[in-house]
């Protein structure tokens, strides 16, 4: 199992337990000392006449030069100052664990808040939102998040995991957390941001690492199907090329080529791409049976794309037919115009006969 640093939950639980333990100890000492003195100086009928007892309204003089008072104040000051310094150091660790990321294999996720939903952008190009699957995480792995907003102020927070970060337009708030065990949680907005504030939530699903890897593989699955205009599968004589639009920014080559024999009945399911994002798609054909295809796929989740292939000159033939119809229309128009002229002449003749 990967060794991860102490989580935010661990830190806040340590602070709580320390304060609880010291508060309990101080309470026991104070209450015990109070009960002891109440019993020691209780009013009884068998006290001696020469016993020096305080009277009502008399200030106590103390004893031994005020050493007890000095000792109690000194110990209290040492305890309080030590607690402040220790707690401040623990909170600094929460804000900055002392490294760029809390663990070499930490997962980075960018989060955007907007009225009134959340969008989640994984480092491998996969995207989810509160409108669909929400935030999906692996258990027992450091999660490094960078939070911002696209409109007004929001605050991203998961109460169960003790994580909270401001979402401010134009600014980026970074923090980290670890979900120890698989389970379900809820993202909430902790900044009053408008009429939909109370509904600005998102599901958080934490999987075991193996199950999370399966889920991520499902997100990076692309299925492409080729059909002709009759919706029949095209099975041979072509080549499919994919290339990430930002290929130069990655160490690995994100360009892929697939021959027609890698397709099954005109369809191929690609599962070996590990980086999502915008991909340029090009389908080229050996002969002139179909036009080449150029397209762009936003590969941020599962893709199932069907391309209907067009035959060369298909648009020209349709245009020719339209042109033919247009000529026929012109001829019909001329015939109608001739008929109208004949009608006018007949009307004129009838008028002359009437005279």
Short mmCIF file of C-alpha atoms in Angstrom, two decimals:
data_model
loop_
_atom_site.label_atom_id
_atom_site.label_comp_id
_atom_site.label_asym_id
_atom_site.label_seq_id
_atom_site.Cartn_x
_atom_site.Cartn_y
_atom_site.Cartn_z
CA UNK A 1 0.00 0.00 0.00
CA UNK A 2 1.22 3.46 -0.85
CA UNK A 3 2.55 5.45 2.10
CA UNK A 4 0.59 8.68 2.32
CA UNK A 5 1.10 11.64 4.66
CA UNK A 6 -1.22 12.29 7.54
CA UNK A 7 -4.53 13.46 6.22
CA UNK A 8 -6.49 16.55 7.16
CA UNK A 9 -8.86 14.32 9.11
CA UNK A 10 -5.91 12.94 11.10
CA UNK A 11 -4.66 16.45 11.89
CA UNK A 12 -8.00 17.80 13.06
CA UNK A 13 -8.71 14.67 15.10
CA UNK A 14 -5.30 15.03 16.81
CA UNK A 15 -6.06 18.67 17.66
CA UNK A 16 -9.48 17.72 18.98
CA UNK A 17 -8.16 14.85 21.12
CA UNK A 18 -5.34 16.96 22.59
CA UNK A 19 -7.71 19.77 23.56
CA UNK A 20 -10.25 17.27 24.86
CA UNK A 21 -7.61 15.47 26.95
CA UNK A 22 -6.10 18.62 28.44
CA UNK A 23 -9.51 20.18 29.03
CA UNK A 24 -10.64 17.04 30.83
CA UNK A 25 -7.47 16.97 32.94
CA UNK A 26 -7.74 20.64 33.90
CA UNK A 27 -11.42 20.19 34.70
CA UNK A 28 -10.70 17.23 36.96
CA UNK A 29 -7.94 19.11 38.81
CA UNK A 30 -10.04 22.26 39.28
CA UNK A 31 -13.13 20.40 40.42
CA UNK A 32 -11.13 18.12 42.72
CA UNK A 33 -9.30 21.07 44.29
CA UNK A 34 -12.58 22.92 44.75
CA UNK A 35 -14.20 19.93 46.43
CA UNK A 36 -11.14 19.41 48.63
CA UNK A 37 -11.22 22.99 49.89
CA UNK A 38 -14.98 22.91 50.32
CA UNK A 39 -14.63 19.85 52.50
CA UNK A 40 -11.57 21.15 54.35
CA UNK A 41 -13.14 24.46 55.26
CA UNK A 42 -16.66 23.25 55.83
CA UNK A 43 -18.56 24.76 58.73
CA UNK A 44 -18.56 22.45 61.79
CA UNK A 45 -19.47 22.91 65.47
CA UNK A 46 -16.27 21.38 66.87
CA UNK A 47 -13.73 24.00 65.71
CA UNK A 48 -11.41 25.52 68.32
CA UNK A 49 -11.67 29.11 69.50
CA UNK A 50 -8.12 30.03 68.41
CA UNK A 51 -8.59 28.75 64.82
CA UNK A 52 -7.84 31.50 62.29
CA UNK A 53 -10.82 31.54 59.95
CA UNK A 54 -11.72 34.21 57.39
CA UNK A 55 -14.76 36.31 58.10
CA UNK A 56 -17.36 37.64 55.69
CA UNK A 57 -15.94 40.52 53.60
CA UNK A 58 -12.31 39.82 54.55
CA UNK A 59 -9.84 39.34 51.68
CA UNK A 60 -7.71 36.18 51.92
CA UNK A 61 -4.05 36.86 52.59
CA UNK A 62 -2.73 33.68 50.95
CA UNK A 63 0.26 31.80 52.17
CA UNK A 64 3.95 31.28 51.59
CA UNK A 65 4.40 34.62 49.82
CA UNK A 66 1.96 33.83 46.96
CA UNK A 67 4.00 30.89 45.64
CA UNK A 68 0.91 28.83 44.92
CA UNK A 69 -0.62 31.67 42.92
CA UNK A 70 2.57 32.23 40.94
CA UNK A 71 2.96 28.50 40.30
CA UNK A 72 -0.63 28.11 39.05
CA UNK A 73 -0.40 31.11 36.72
CA UNK A 74 3.01 29.99 35.44
CA UNK A 75 1.85 26.46 34.63
CA UNK A 76 -1.31 27.77 32.95
CA UNK A 77 0.71 30.16 30.76
CA UNK A 78 3.12 27.41 29.71
CA UNK A 79 0.25 25.07 28.79
CA UNK A 80 -1.69 27.71 26.85
CA UNK A 81 1.34 29.01 24.90
CA UNK A 82 2.47 25.47 24.08
CA UNK A 83 -1.00 24.62 22.81
CA UNK A 84 -1.11 27.73 20.62
CA UNK A 85 2.30 27.00 19.06
CA UNK A 86 1.56 23.31 18.51
CA UNK A 87 -1.89 23.99 17.01
CA UNK A 88 -0.51 26.69 14.72
CA UNK A 89 2.12 24.26 13.45
CA UNK A 90 -0.52 21.60 12.79
CA UNK A 91 -2.66 24.07 10.83
CA UNK A 92 0.36 25.13 8.78
CA UNK A 93 0.84 21.47 7.87
CA UNK A 94 -2.77 21.31 6.71
CA UNK A 95 -2.27 24.33 4.45
CA UNK A 96 1.12 23.21 3.16
CA UNK A 97 2.32 19.66 3.86
CA UNK A 98 5.87 20.70 2.94
CA UNK A 99 5.97 19.50 -0.67
CA UNK A 100 4.57 20.45 -4.03
CA UNK A 101 2.02 17.67 -3.78
CA UNK A 102 1.26 15.46 -0.76
CA UNK A 103 2.85 12.39 -2.26
CA UNK A 104 4.56 11.67 -5.58
CA UNK A 105 1.53 9.80 -6.89
CA UNK A 106 -1.08 12.33 -5.79
CA UNK A 107 -4.01 12.77 -8.15
CA UNK A 108 -4.58 16.32 -9.39
CA UNK A 109 -8.13 17.54 -10.02
CA UNK A 110 -9.19 21.04 -11.10
CA UNK A 111 -12.59 22.13 -9.83
CA UNK A 112 -14.78 24.92 -11.17
CA UNK A 113 -17.86 26.21 -9.42
CA UNK A 114 -20.66 28.00 -11.22
CA UNK A 115 -24.23 28.87 -10.38
CA UNK A 116 -25.18 26.34 -9.22
CA UNK A 117 -23.12 23.27 -10.16
CA UNK A 118 -19.56 21.87 -9.97
CA UNK A 119 -17.28 20.72 -12.80
CA UNK A 120 -14.34 18.35 -12.18
CA UNK A 121 -11.33 18.12 -14.52
CA UNK A 122 -8.92 15.20 -14.04
CA UNK A 123 -5.27 15.46 -15.04
CA UNK A 124 -5.71 12.86 -17.80
CA UNK A 125 -8.36 14.93 -19.58
CA UNK A 126 -11.45 13.18 -18.20
CA UNK A 127 -14.24 15.53 -17.13
CA UNK A 128 -17.27 15.00 -14.93
CA UNK A 129 -19.75 17.32 -13.26
CA UNK A 130 -22.39 17.43 -10.57
CA UNK A 131 -24.93 17.00 -13.36
CA UNK A 132 -23.78 13.42 -14.05
CA UNK A 133 -21.46 11.18 -12.03
CA UNK A 134 -20.05 13.84 -9.76
CA UNK A 135 -16.60 13.50 -8.21
CA UNK A 136 -15.15 9.99 -8.35
CA UNK A 137 -12.04 9.24 -6.26
CA UNK A 138 -9.75 6.35 -5.30
CA UNK A 139 -9.52 5.41 -1.65
CA UNK A 140 -6.37 5.93 0.41
CA UNK A 141 -4.69 8.19 -2.17
CA UNK A 142 -3.75 11.87 -1.81
CA UNK A 143 -6.01 14.16 -3.84
CA UNK A 144 -4.58 17.58 -4.76
CA UNK A 145 -7.28 20.03 -5.87
CA UNK A 146 -7.20 23.51 -7.40
CA UNK A 147 -10.49 25.34 -7.01
CA UNK A 148 -11.87 28.40 -8.80
CA UNK A 149 -15.18 29.88 -9.92
CA UNK A 150 -16.51 31.15 -13.24
CA UNK A 151 -19.06 33.62 -11.89
CA UNK A 152 -19.47 34.55 -8.20
CA UNK A 153 -17.87 33.48 -4.93
CA UNK A 154 -18.46 29.87 -3.88
CA UNK A 155 -16.78 27.59 -1.34
CA UNK A 156 -16.08 23.96 -2.16
CA UNK A 157 -16.34 21.64 0.81
CA UNK A 158 -16.75 17.99 1.80
CA UNK A 159 -17.61 17.90 5.50
CA UNK A 160 -16.95 14.19 6.00
CA UNK A 161 -13.41 14.55 4.65
CA UNK A 162 -12.64 17.85 6.44
CA UNK A 163 -11.79 19.64 3.21
CA UNK A 164 -12.79 23.15 2.19
CA UNK A 165 -11.48 25.63 -0.37
CA UNK A 166 -12.69 29.01 -1.61
CA UNK A 167 -13.87 29.24 -5.23
CA UNK A 168 -13.23 32.84 -6.31
CA UNK A 169 -13.36 34.10 -9.92
CA UNK A 170 -9.86 34.71 -11.27
CA UNK A 171 -8.15 33.08 -8.27
CA UNK A 172 -7.09 29.50 -7.54
CA UNK A 173 -7.18 27.96 -4.08
CA UNK A 174 -5.14 24.79 -3.62
CA UNK A 175 -5.53 22.16 -0.94
CA UNK A 176 -5.43 18.38 -0.51
CA UNK A 177 -7.16 15.55 1.26
CA UNK A 178 -7.34 11.76 1.44
CA UNK A 179 -10.46 9.59 1.46
CA UNK A 180 -9.43 6.68 3.68
CA UNK A 181 -12.22 4.26 2.80
CA UNK A 182 -14.67 3.59 -0.06
CA UNK A 183 -18.04 5.21 0.40
CA UNK A 184 -20.37 8.04 -0.53
CA UNK A 185 -19.97 11.70 0.40
CA UNK A 186 -21.45 15.04 -0.66
CA UNK A 187 -19.89 18.22 -1.99
CA UNK A 188 -21.57 21.36 -0.69
CA UNK A 189 -21.18 25.09 -1.26
CA UNK A 190 -20.39 26.92 1.99
CA UNK A 191 -20.66 30.46 0.59
CA UNK A 192 -24.08 32.07 0.10
CA UNK A 193 -24.03 32.50 -3.69
CA UNK A 194 -27.61 32.98 -4.86
CA UNK A 195 -31.07 31.43 -4.96
CA UNK A 196 -29.69 27.97 -5.87
CA UNK A 197 -27.08 27.91 -3.10
CA UNK A 198 -28.71 25.17 -1.02
CA UNK A 199 -28.93 22.90 -4.07
CA UNK A 200 -25.32 23.40 -5.17
CA UNK A 201 -24.24 19.89 -4.26
CA UNK A 202 -22.52 16.98 -5.95
CA UNK A 203 -22.11 13.28 -5.26
CA UNK A 204 -18.67 12.03 -4.21
CA UNK A 205 -17.99 8.35 -4.85
CA UNK A 206 -14.88 6.75 -3.39
CA UNK A 207 -13.81 3.42 -4.91
CA UNK A 208 -11.09 0.95 -4.09
CA UNK A 209 -8.09 1.55 -6.35
CA UNK A 210 -8.86 -1.40 -8.66
CA UNK A 211 -12.48 -0.37 -9.10
CA UNK A 212 -11.44 3.23 -9.69
CA UNK A 213 -9.01 2.12 -12.41
CA UNK A 214 -11.87 0.24 -14.08
CA UNK A 215 -14.07 3.34 -13.92
CA UNK A 216 -11.31 5.49 -15.43
CA UNK A 217 -10.79 2.97 -18.24
CA UNK A 218 -14.52 3.20 -18.98
CA UNK A 219 -14.20 6.98 -19.29
CA UNK A 220 -11.32 6.60 -21.76
CA UNK A 221 -13.20 4.33 -24.15
CA UNK A 222 -13.90 5.43 -27.72
CA UNK A 223 -16.16 3.54 -30.13
CA UNK A 224 -16.26 4.55 -33.81
CA UNK A 225 -18.62 3.05 -36.38
CA UNK A 226 -18.67 3.65 -40.15
CA UNK A 227 -21.88 3.41 -42.22
CA UNK A 228 -22.88 4.33 -45.75
CA UNK A 229 -25.93 6.37 -46.68
CA UNK A 230 -28.06 3.22 -46.55
CA UNK A 231 -26.99 2.61 -42.92
CA UNK A 232 -24.97 -0.43 -43.94
CA UNK A 233 -21.59 -0.97 -42.25
CA UNK A 234 -18.44 -0.11 -44.22
CA UNK A 235 -15.83 -2.77 -43.53
CA UNK A 236 -12.79 -2.27 -45.78
CA UNK A 237 -10.68 0.12 -47.81
CA UNK A 238 -10.07 2.83 -45.19
CA UNK A 239 -7.72 4.01 -42.44
CA UNK A 240 -8.57 5.83 -39.20
CA UNK A 241 -6.14 8.36 -37.68
CA UNK A 242 -6.41 10.07 -34.28
CA UNK A 243 -4.13 12.80 -32.95
CA UNK A 244 -4.42 14.92 -29.82
CA UNK A 245 -4.61 18.62 -30.68
CA UNK A 246 -1.97 19.37 -28.03
CA UNK A 247 0.24 16.42 -28.88
CA UNK A 248 3.43 18.51 -28.64
CA UNK A 249 2.76 19.26 -24.96
CA UNK A 250 2.95 15.62 -23.87
CA UNK A 251 5.95 13.36 -23.47
CA UNK A 252 4.16 10.40 -25.06
CA UNK A 253 3.06 10.44 -28.68
CA UNK A 254 -0.72 10.80 -28.72
CA UNK A 255 -1.27 9.94 -32.38
CA UNK A 256 -2.87 6.63 -33.35
CA UNK A 257 -3.59 4.84 -36.62
CA UNK A 258 -6.03 1.97 -37.14
CA UNK A 259 -6.38 -0.10 -40.32
CA UNK A 260 -9.66 -1.51 -41.60
CA UNK A 261 -8.73 -5.05 -40.53
CA UNK A 262 -8.72 -3.83 -36.88
CA UNK A 263 -12.43 -3.03 -37.19
CA UNK A 264 -15.10 -5.60 -36.48
CA UNK A 265 -18.03 -5.25 -38.86
CA UNK A 266 -17.25 -1.58 -39.45
CA UNK A 267 -16.85 -0.72 -35.77
CA UNK A 268 -13.87 -0.40 -33.43
CA UNK A 269 -13.66 0.13 -29.67
CA UNK A 270 -10.43 1.85 -28.62
CA UNK A 271 -9.37 1.33 -24.99
CA UNK A 272 -5.62 1.95 -25.02
CA UNK A 273 -5.71 5.76 -25.03
CA UNK A 274 -4.68 7.05 -21.60
CA UNK A 275 -5.06 10.80 -22.20
CA UNK A 276 -8.34 12.50 -22.92
CA UNK A 277 -8.96 15.86 -24.54
CA UNK A 278 -9.65 17.14 -28.07
CA UNK A 279 -8.62 14.72 -30.82
CA UNK A 280 -8.51 15.34 -34.57
CA UNK A 281 -10.13 12.47 -36.46
CA UNK A 282 -9.30 11.64 -40.06
CA UNK A 283 -10.74 8.75 -42.06
CA UNK A 284 -9.14 8.22 -45.48
CA UNK A 285 -10.22 5.79 -48.21
CA UNK A 286 -8.10 3.95 -50.76
CA UNK A 287 -10.54 4.40 -53.65
CA UNK A 288 -13.12 6.96 -54.65
CA UNK A 289 -16.10 5.16 -53.18
CA UNK A 290 -16.45 7.57 -50.24
CA UNK A 291 -15.29 11.08 -49.34
CA UNK A 292 -12.59 11.38 -46.68
CA UNK A 293 -13.78 12.44 -43.23
CA UNK A 294 -12.24 15.07 -40.98
CA UNK A 295 -13.68 15.77 -37.55
CA UNK A 296 -12.81 16.69 -33.93
CA UNK A 297 -13.85 14.61 -30.93
CA UNK A 298 -13.90 16.05 -27.41
CA UNK A 299 -12.66 12.93 -25.64
CA UNK A 300 -13.50 13.83 -22.02
CA UNK A 301 -15.61 10.77 -21.32
CA UNK A 302 -16.96 7.67 -23.10
CA UNK A 303 -17.39 8.35 -26.84
CA UNK A 304 -19.67 6.43 -29.21
CA UNK A 305 -19.53 8.08 -32.63
CA UNK A 306 -21.13 6.88 -35.87
CA UNK A 307 -20.03 8.42 -39.18
CA UNK A 308 -22.32 8.28 -42.20
CA UNK A 309 -20.05 8.26 -45.24
CA UNK A 310 -20.92 10.21 -48.38
CA UNK A 311 -20.14 9.23 -51.95
CA UNK A 312 -18.01 11.61 -54.05
CA UNK A 313 -20.05 14.15 -55.99
CA UNK A 314 -23.19 13.39 -54.04
CA UNK A 315 -23.86 17.06 -53.46
CA UNK A 316 -23.21 17.88 -57.16
CA UNK A 317 -25.76 15.27 -58.28
CA UNK A 318 -28.32 16.70 -55.91
CA UNK A 319 -27.47 20.16 -57.17
CA UNK A 320 -27.92 18.97 -60.76
CA UNK A 321 -31.31 17.57 -59.92
CA UNK A 322 -32.26 20.84 -58.26
CA UNK A 323 -31.01 22.69 -61.32
CA UNK A 324 -33.09 20.44 -63.58
CA UNK A 325 -36.15 21.13 -61.50
CA UNK A 326 -35.38 24.81 -61.78
CA UNK A 327 -35.23 24.60 -65.62
CA UNK A 328 -38.48 22.70 -65.66
CA UNK A 329 -39.99 25.42 -63.50
CA UNK A 330 -38.82 28.09 -65.92
CA UNK A 331 -40.35 26.20 -68.85
CA UNK A 332 -43.61 25.79 -66.97
CA UNK A 333 -43.54 29.49 -66.14
CA UNK A 334 -43.10 30.40 -69.83
CA UNK A 335 -46.00 28.12 -70.79
CA UNK A 336 -48.21 29.73 -68.14
CA UNK A 337 -47.23 33.18 -69.37
CA UNK A 338 -48.18 32.18 -72.99
CA UNK A 339 -51.54 30.87 -71.78
CA UNK A 340 -52.19 34.17 -69.98
CA UNK A 341 -51.40 36.16 -73.15
CA UNK A 342 -53.81 33.96 -75.17
CA UNK A 343 -56.50 34.53 -72.56
CA UNK A 344 -56.01 38.30 -72.73
CA UNK A 345 -56.33 38.24 -76.55
CA UNK A 346 -59.57 36.21 -76.35
CA UNK A 347 -60.97 38.67 -73.83
CA UNK A 348 -60.14 41.58 -76.15
CA UNK A 349 -61.86 39.86 -79.09
CA UNK A 350 -64.97 39.25 -77.01
CA UNK A 351 -65.03 42.92 -76.09
CA UNK A 352 -64.84 43.89 -79.79
CA UNK A 353 -67.71 41.60 -80.71
CA UNK A 354 -69.80 43.20 -78.04
CA UNK A 355 -69.38 46.57 -79.68
#
